[in-house]
Amino acid sequence: MKSVLFSLLLSMPLALPAQAADIKQLLQDGYYQLALQQASQALQQLPADDATSQLRAQIDLANATREHRQPAQAEQMFKALLQDSHQIPPGSLLEAEVQDGLAAVYMDLQQAKPASKLYRRILATRQQHLGEQHLDVAQTLNDLGVSLGMQDQVAESQKLLKQALQIREQLAGHDSFPVAESLYNLSFNHMVPGEYQQAESMMIEAIRIKQHVLRPDHPSLTRSMRMLGWLYRKEKRFDEAMAQLQATLTMTQRNGEDSLDQTGRTLRAIADCLQDQGKVTEAEQYYRRALVVLQQALGAKHYAVGQAMNNLGWLLKQNLHNSEGQQLITEGLRIMEAAENQN
């Protein structure tokens, strides 16, 4: 199957909404910086005695802060909201919404254990209030499935992801973003030797749907493109992998700071692919670029930074740069372990 390239999409103009009061819609559309600005302005402009609107604005601001890759600040905001039991009653859908934001922060930080614990609580609350057949329930099934997959609980992960896909197919229709996300996540269950073809089929269908329903350089679309390139690399289809990843890099760079982390992850994926082909000098250049971008986007202690650092270290060590290589490996492993063990 040929690589999915997007030269036509790259040539299309990017149209930003002039104004949008709906912060949630801005976040869904991938306009994270604009959402953060408008959420902050909205909170400042609200009357102090309008408790209901203040609460809604605080939740919007916390979500926008998380999407704008400020996880430490977002975590504090969500936790502060959850401590206010007068405005957010325990066991309520509102509590589940705030818990969902906090769990998403944990997922961003690669802290799957605390995320999965929260998702189980959210699922119970939403099923109690909304029933089994609801898109919010499907979202939680999906997120719980992803968090369990990160902990290598593959069987339960796949079961939950399939449940989510079934509900989404019924309620939103096949050519919808929720279905595309389910397909994207399910493909990871098959990204093992012997199941690459099934994984590829799911990922390409997810990309097709996202092309149809999202803007051309939406972060979710570029993330799917990057993972398809990663899959081609695992299959040793290096020409297709490099073409896919370079197309993804071009798209992520169009988004500026909204996609710095994705740019960094794509640079690292290209470096991995070059390393697999024995192109040491080029791989080193891409790893070093990836580290700079990831540190800028995510901070020095993020799991993805440690991962890139570790990969660069092994590249250097295997090519007789033992001292720097071992130093990077040690520091990279320390960062990854600290990120996984936090909370």
Tab-separated table of C-alpha atoms in Angstrom:
chain	number	residue	atom	x	y	z
A	1	MET	CA	0.000	0.000	0.000
A	2	LYS	CA	1.408	3.361	-0.963
A	3	SER	CA	2.390	5.938	1.628
A	4	VAL	CA	-0.321	8.432	2.461
A	5	LEU	CA	1.048	11.796	1.336
A	6	PHE	CA	-0.653	15.131	1.689
A	7	SER	CA	0.897	17.604	-0.761
A	8	LEU	CA	-2.555	18.868	-1.721
A	9	LEU	CA	-3.470	19.484	1.911
A	10	LEU	CA	-0.225	21.313	2.564
A	11	SER	CA	-1.007	23.825	-0.159
A	12	MET	CA	-4.401	24.729	1.278
A	13	PRO	CA	-4.735	28.016	3.191
A	14	LEU	CA	-5.246	27.856	6.937
A	15	ALA	CA	-8.336	29.759	8.058
A	16	LEU	CA	-8.525	30.760	11.726
A	17	PRO	CA	-11.858	31.762	13.207
A	18	ALA	CA	-11.965	35.500	13.788
A	19	GLN	CA	-13.791	35.187	17.111
A	20	ALA	CA	-15.120	32.246	19.035
A	21	ALA	CA	-16.763	32.243	22.433
A	22	ASP	CA	-16.915	28.462	22.552
A	23	ILE	CA	-13.559	27.468	24.048
A	24	LYS	CA	-14.429	23.792	23.801
A	25	GLN	CA	-14.945	24.095	20.051
A	26	LEU	CA	-11.632	25.904	19.634
A	27	LEU	CA	-9.894	23.080	21.489
A	28	GLN	CA	-11.632	20.451	19.375
A	29	ASP	CA	-10.507	22.310	16.264
A	30	GLY	CA	-6.903	22.353	17.485
A	31	TYR	CA	-6.552	26.103	18.041
A	32	TYR	CA	-4.908	25.728	21.427
A	33	GLN	CA	-3.156	29.070	21.718
A	34	LEU	CA	-6.245	30.997	20.676
A	35	ALA	CA	-8.365	28.958	23.099
A	36	LEU	CA	-5.973	29.761	25.948
A	37	GLN	CA	-6.072	33.478	25.164
A	38	GLN	CA	-9.852	33.610	24.945
A	39	ALA	CA	-10.366	31.481	28.064
A	40	SER	CA	-8.081	33.778	30.053
A	41	GLN	CA	-9.838	36.897	28.772
A	42	ALA	CA	-13.272	35.438	29.477
A	43	LEU	CA	-12.376	34.668	33.078
A	44	GLN	CA	-11.044	38.168	33.653
A	45	GLN	CA	-14.146	39.817	32.198
A	46	LEU	CA	-16.738	37.857	34.187
A	47	PRO	CA	-18.383	39.451	37.251
A	48	ALA	CA	-16.874	38.099	40.444
A	49	ASP	CA	-20.318	37.293	41.865
A	50	ASP	CA	-21.330	35.120	38.882
A	51	ALA	CA	-20.222	31.841	40.460
A	52	THR	CA	-21.630	29.557	37.770
A	53	SER	CA	-19.970	31.373	34.882
A	54	GLN	CA	-16.749	31.720	36.864
A	55	LEU	CA	-16.641	27.967	37.408
A	56	ARG	CA	-17.281	27.209	33.738
A	57	ALA	CA	-14.560	29.668	32.718
A	58	GLN	CA	-12.093	28.116	35.168
A	59	ILE	CA	-12.720	24.654	33.706
A	60	ASP	CA	-12.285	26.020	30.170
A	61	LEU	CA	-9.040	27.734	31.161
A	62	ALA	CA	-7.683	24.550	32.771
A	63	ASN	CA	-8.481	22.530	29.638
A	64	ALA	CA	-6.915	25.153	27.375
A	65	THR	CA	-3.830	25.269	29.606
A	66	ARG	CA	-3.429	21.495	29.318
A	67	GLU	CA	-3.846	21.475	25.549
A	68	HIS	CA	-1.314	24.287	25.305
A	69	ARG	CA	1.213	21.928	26.867
A	70	GLN	CA	1.442	23.426	30.342
A	71	PRO	CA	0.709	20.232	32.304
A	72	ALA	CA	2.032	21.338	35.708
A	73	GLN	CA	-0.168	24.446	35.744
A	74	ALA	CA	-3.163	22.510	34.413
A	75	GLU	CA	-2.764	19.824	37.081
A	76	GLN	CA	-2.841	22.435	39.842
A	77	MET	CA	-5.921	24.070	38.328
A	78	PHE	CA	-7.883	20.818	38.045
A	79	LYS	CA	-6.937	19.718	41.560
A	80	ALA	CA	-7.975	23.087	42.980
A	81	LEU	CA	-11.344	22.779	41.261
A	82	LEU	CA	-11.905	19.273	42.643
A	83	GLN	CA	-11.271	20.489	46.189
A	84	ASP	CA	-14.298	22.796	45.989
A	85	SER	CA	-17.079	20.336	46.855
A	86	HIS	CA	-19.631	23.155	47.165
A	87	GLN	CA	-19.432	24.026	43.481
A	88	ILE	CA	-18.498	20.535	42.240
A	89	PRO	CA	-20.547	17.905	44.098
A	90	PRO	CA	-18.908	14.476	44.492
A	91	GLY	CA	-20.292	11.889	42.096
A	92	SER	CA	-21.685	14.524	39.728
A	93	LEU	CA	-21.158	14.795	35.977
A	94	LEU	CA	-19.393	18.079	36.623
A	95	GLU	CA	-16.903	16.316	38.870
A	96	ALA	CA	-16.390	13.688	36.167
A	97	GLU	CA	-15.667	16.442	33.648
A	98	VAL	CA	-12.959	17.977	35.845
A	99	GLN	CA	-11.530	14.548	36.701
A	100	ASP	CA	-11.379	13.881	32.974
A	101	GLY	CA	-9.177	16.935	32.496
A	102	LEU	CA	-6.874	15.829	35.310
A	103	ALA	CA	-6.644	12.289	33.904
A	104	ALA	CA	-5.720	13.766	30.521
A	105	VAL	CA	-2.880	15.670	32.212
A	106	TYR	CA	-1.599	12.397	33.660
A	107	MET	CA	-1.749	10.820	30.201
A	108	ASP	CA	0.200	13.733	28.730
A	109	LEU	CA	2.864	13.083	31.372
A	110	GLN	CA	2.946	9.337	30.612
A	111	GLN	CA	1.518	8.605	34.074
A	112	ALA	CA	-0.911	5.908	33.010
A	113	LYS	CA	-1.599	4.383	36.453
A	114	PRO	CA	-3.167	7.438	38.109
A	115	ALA	CA	-4.941	8.202	34.838
A	116	SER	CA	-6.545	4.751	34.658
A	117	LYS	CA	-7.729	4.987	38.276
A	118	LEU	CA	-9.455	8.272	37.507
A	119	TYR	CA	-10.936	6.971	34.260
A	120	ARG	CA	-12.562	4.051	36.110
A	121	ARG	CA	-14.234	6.491	38.499
A	122	ILE	CA	-15.304	8.741	35.627
A	123	LEU	CA	-16.730	5.765	33.755
A	124	ALA	CA	-18.831	4.667	36.729
A	125	THR	CA	-20.186	8.191	37.198
A	126	ARG	CA	-21.030	8.698	33.538
A	127	GLN	CA	-22.651	5.290	33.153
A	128	GLN	CA	-24.780	5.972	36.243
A	129	HIS	CA	-25.985	9.362	34.975
A	130	LEU	CA	-25.981	8.840	31.200
A	131	GLY	CA	-26.466	5.113	30.653
A	132	GLU	CA	-24.322	2.799	28.567
A	133	GLN	CA	-25.050	4.286	25.137
A	134	HIS	CA	-23.638	7.807	25.274
A	135	LEU	CA	-20.719	9.485	23.510
A	136	ASP	CA	-19.224	10.692	26.800
A	137	VAL	CA	-19.272	7.112	28.060
A	138	ALA	CA	-17.607	5.981	24.838
A	139	GLN	CA	-14.951	8.673	25.292
A	140	THR	CA	-14.147	7.373	28.760
A	141	LEU	CA	-14.062	3.749	27.579
A	142	ASN	CA	-11.636	4.860	24.876
A	143	ASP	CA	-9.413	6.809	27.267
A	144	LEU	CA	-9.372	4.016	29.839
A	145	GLY	CA	-8.463	1.568	27.076
A	146	VAL	CA	-5.540	3.742	25.996
A	147	SER	CA	-4.267	4.122	29.568
A	148	LEU	CA	-4.392	0.355	30.122
A	149	GLY	CA	-2.616	-0.235	26.824
A	150	MET	CA	0.220	1.974	28.068
A	151	GLN	CA	0.479	-0.435	31.027
A	152	ASP	CA	0.633	-3.480	28.698
A	153	GLN	CA	-2.840	-4.676	29.727
A	154	VAL	CA	-3.556	-5.391	26.084
A	155	ALA	CA	-6.574	-7.694	26.369
A	156	GLU	CA	-8.650	-5.340	28.542
A	157	SER	CA	-7.434	-2.367	26.542
A	158	GLN	CA	-8.616	-3.878	23.274
A	159	LYS	CA	-11.969	-4.869	24.782
A	160	LEU	CA	-12.652	-1.317	25.990
A	161	LEU	CA	-11.508	0.282	22.745
A	162	LYS	CA	-13.820	-1.981	20.759
A	163	GLN	CA	-16.721	-1.090	23.060
A	164	ALA	CA	-15.998	2.589	22.487
A	165	LEU	CA	-15.816	2.092	18.726
A	166	GLN	CA	-19.151	0.271	18.663
A	167	ILE	CA	-20.936	3.044	20.578
A	168	ARG	CA	-19.342	5.720	18.427
A	169	GLU	CA	-20.277	3.958	15.213
A	170	GLN	CA	-23.895	3.788	16.371
A	171	LEU	CA	-24.215	7.315	17.710
A	172	ALA	CA	-21.846	9.415	15.593
A	173	GLY	CA	-21.557	7.439	12.357
A	174	HIS	CA	-18.504	5.900	10.744
A	175	ASP	CA	-17.147	9.055	9.111
A	176	SER	CA	-16.815	10.959	12.384
A	177	PHE	CA	-13.886	12.145	14.432
A	178	PRO	CA	-14.715	9.902	17.440
A	179	VAL	CA	-14.650	6.822	15.203
A	180	ALA	CA	-11.357	7.972	13.667
A	181	GLU	CA	-9.831	8.289	17.141
A	182	SER	CA	-11.041	4.810	18.080
A	183	LEU	CA	-9.477	3.365	14.933
A	184	TYR	CA	-6.253	5.237	15.648
A	185	ASN	CA	-6.078	3.830	19.177
A	186	LEU	CA	-7.081	0.307	18.176
A	187	SER	CA	-4.322	0.222	15.598
A	188	PHE	CA	-1.797	0.284	18.462
A	189	ASN	CA	-3.081	-3.101	19.652
A	190	HIS	CA	-1.952	-4.515	16.334
A	191	MET	CA	1.407	-2.756	16.013
A	192	VAL	CA	3.291	-5.964	16.718
A	193	PRO	CA	4.986	-8.347	14.279
A	194	GLY	CA	2.432	-10.340	12.356
A	195	GLU	CA	-0.347	-7.769	12.786
A	196	TYR	CA	1.136	-4.802	10.958
A	197	GLN	CA	-1.247	-5.112	8.022
A	198	GLN	CA	-4.309	-4.786	10.242
A	199	ALA	CA	-2.735	-1.888	12.126
A	200	GLU	CA	-1.925	-0.136	8.846
A	201	SER	CA	-5.454	-0.577	7.541
A	202	MET	CA	-6.939	0.971	10.690
A	203	MET	CA	-4.499	3.869	10.721
A	204	ILE	CA	-5.081	4.724	7.075
A	205	GLU	CA	-8.846	4.668	7.600
A	206	ALA	CA	-8.430	6.933	10.636
A	207	ILE	CA	-6.407	9.350	8.514
A	208	ARG	CA	-8.976	9.261	5.728
A	209	ILE	CA	-11.761	10.209	8.121
A	210	LYS	CA	-9.683	12.919	9.792
A	211	GLN	CA	-8.849	14.411	6.399
A	212	HIS	CA	-12.571	14.697	5.811
A	213	VAL	CA	-13.655	16.185	9.154
A	214	LEU	CA	-10.628	18.155	10.408
A	215	ARG	CA	-8.643	21.129	9.163
A	216	PRO	CA	-5.600	20.189	7.026
A	217	ASP	CA	-2.960	20.502	9.755
A	218	HIS	CA	-5.004	19.601	12.812
A	219	PRO	CA	-2.741	18.131	15.534
A	220	SER	CA	-4.776	14.910	15.617
A	221	LEU	CA	-4.302	14.413	11.877
A	222	THR	CA	-0.564	15.057	11.984
A	223	ARG	CA	-0.224	12.689	14.957
A	224	SER	CA	-1.900	9.930	12.943
A	225	MET	CA	0.368	10.623	9.999
A	226	ARG	CA	3.437	10.352	12.198
A	227	MET	CA	2.298	7.022	13.587
A	228	LEU	CA	1.723	5.655	10.096
A	229	GLY	CA	5.314	6.601	9.293
A	230	TRP	CA	6.412	4.815	12.466
A	231	LEU	CA	4.504	1.720	11.334
A	232	TYR	CA	6.196	1.768	7.915
A	233	ARG	CA	9.536	2.000	9.715
A	234	LYS	CA	8.697	-1.066	11.845
A	235	GLU	CA	7.939	-2.907	8.623
A	236	LYS	CA	11.336	-1.737	7.249
A	237	ARG	CA	9.590	0.157	4.438
A	238	PHE	CA	12.063	2.964	4.910
A	239	ASP	CA	11.379	4.998	1.756
A	240	GLU	CA	7.672	5.153	2.574
A	241	ALA	CA	8.408	5.867	6.230
A	242	MET	CA	10.716	8.778	5.430
A	243	ALA	CA	8.283	10.269	2.910
A	244	GLN	CA	5.442	9.999	5.421
A	245	LEU	CA	7.446	11.491	8.276
A	246	GLN	CA	8.825	14.357	6.198
A	247	ALA	CA	5.279	15.227	5.067
A	248	THR	CA	4.200	15.155	8.713
A	249	LEU	CA	7.096	17.398	9.738
A	250	THR	CA	6.098	19.989	7.153
A	251	MET	CA	2.552	20.009	8.517
A	252	THR	CA	3.546	20.258	12.194
A	253	GLN	CA	5.878	23.169	11.494
A	254	ARG	CA	2.999	25.181	10.041
A	255	ASN	CA	1.297	25.294	13.408
A	256	GLY	CA	4.024	27.166	15.295
A	257	GLU	CA	3.987	26.756	19.054
A	258	ASP	CA	0.702	24.847	19.032
A	259	SER	CA	2.571	21.857	17.618
A	260	LEU	CA	6.095	22.218	18.978
A	261	ASP	CA	5.785	18.913	20.798
A	262	GLN	CA	4.565	17.158	17.660
A	263	THR	CA	7.392	18.689	15.669
A	264	GLY	CA	9.839	17.355	18.235
A	265	ARG	CA	8.285	13.890	18.221
A	266	THR	CA	8.354	13.815	14.427
A	267	LEU	CA	12.018	14.853	14.367
A	268	ARG	CA	12.748	12.002	16.768
A	269	ALA	CA	10.786	9.543	14.609
A	270	ILE	CA	12.827	10.596	11.570
A	271	ALA	CA	16.009	10.132	13.596
A	272	ASP	CA	14.893	6.626	14.620
A	273	CYS	CA	14.223	5.767	10.981
A	274	LEU	CA	17.633	7.094	9.886
A	275	GLN	CA	19.338	5.145	12.669
A	276	ASP	CA	17.642	1.928	11.513
A	277	GLN	CA	19.151	2.540	8.074
A	278	GLY	CA	22.648	3.092	9.481
A	279	LYS	CA	22.685	6.805	8.595
A	280	VAL	CA	24.448	7.810	11.783
A	281	THR	CA	25.388	11.416	11.054
A	282	GLU	CA	21.927	12.364	9.827
A	283	ALA	CA	20.259	10.535	12.708
A	284	GLU	CA	22.386	12.384	15.253
A	285	GLN	CA	21.446	15.743	13.721
A	286	TYR	CA	17.743	14.938	13.917
A	287	TYR	CA	17.993	13.629	17.488
A	288	ARG	CA	19.705	16.816	18.633
A	289	ARG	CA	17.077	18.958	16.899
A	290	ALA	CA	14.345	16.844	18.469
A	291	LEU	CA	15.799	17.305	21.957
A	292	VAL	CA	15.889	21.092	21.636
A	293	VAL	CA	12.304	21.291	20.404
A	294	LEU	CA	10.922	18.794	22.929
A	295	GLN	CA	12.611	20.528	25.844
A	296	GLN	CA	11.187	23.838	24.661
A	297	ALA	CA	7.701	22.377	24.237
A	298	LEU	CA	7.460	20.007	27.214
A	299	GLY	CA	10.164	20.968	29.691
A	300	ALA	CA	13.308	19.096	30.691
A	301	LYS	CA	11.567	16.405	32.779
A	302	HIS	CA	9.008	15.050	30.300
A	303	TYR	CA	9.060	11.367	29.328
A	304	ALA	CA	9.392	12.212	25.621
A	305	VAL	CA	12.521	14.255	26.352
A	306	GLY	CA	14.075	11.339	28.224
A	307	GLN	CA	13.158	8.989	25.388
A	308	ALA	CA	14.855	11.161	22.763
A	309	MET	CA	17.869	11.597	25.025
A	310	ASN	CA	18.149	7.845	25.562
A	311	ASN	CA	17.909	7.094	21.834
A	312	LEU	CA	20.594	9.652	21.020
A	313	GLY	CA	22.783	8.191	23.756
A	314	TRP	CA	22.586	4.695	22.295
A	315	LEU	CA	23.358	6.031	18.822
A	316	LEU	CA	26.490	7.747	20.118
A	317	LYS	CA	27.579	4.814	22.271
A	318	GLN	CA	27.232	2.357	19.399
A	319	ASN	CA	29.394	4.609	17.266
A	320	LEU	CA	32.316	5.005	19.680
A	321	HIS	CA	31.201	8.148	21.481
A	322	ASN	CA	31.060	6.207	24.725
A	323	SER	CA	31.341	8.994	27.301
A	324	GLU	CA	28.638	11.334	25.978
A	325	GLY	CA	26.511	8.382	24.921
A	326	GLN	CA	26.472	6.770	28.371
A	327	GLN	CA	25.771	10.117	30.023
A	328	LEU	CA	22.748	10.677	27.794
A	329	ILE	CA	21.482	7.115	28.330
A	330	THR	CA	21.726	7.468	32.106
A	331	GLU	CA	19.994	10.854	32.175
A	332	GLY	CA	17.345	9.767	29.693
A	333	LEU	CA	16.465	6.676	31.722
A	334	ARG	CA	16.344	8.762	34.908
A	335	ILE	CA	13.876	11.205	33.323
A	336	MET	CA	11.655	8.397	31.955
A	337	GLU	CA	11.590	6.501	35.255
A	338	ALA	CA	10.813	9.663	37.220
A	339	ALA	CA	7.968	10.541	34.829
A	340	GLU	CA	6.482	7.040	35.051
A	341	ASN	CA	6.750	6.832	38.839
A	342	GLN	CA	5.337	10.267	39.634
A	343	ASN	CA	1.983	10.146	41.449
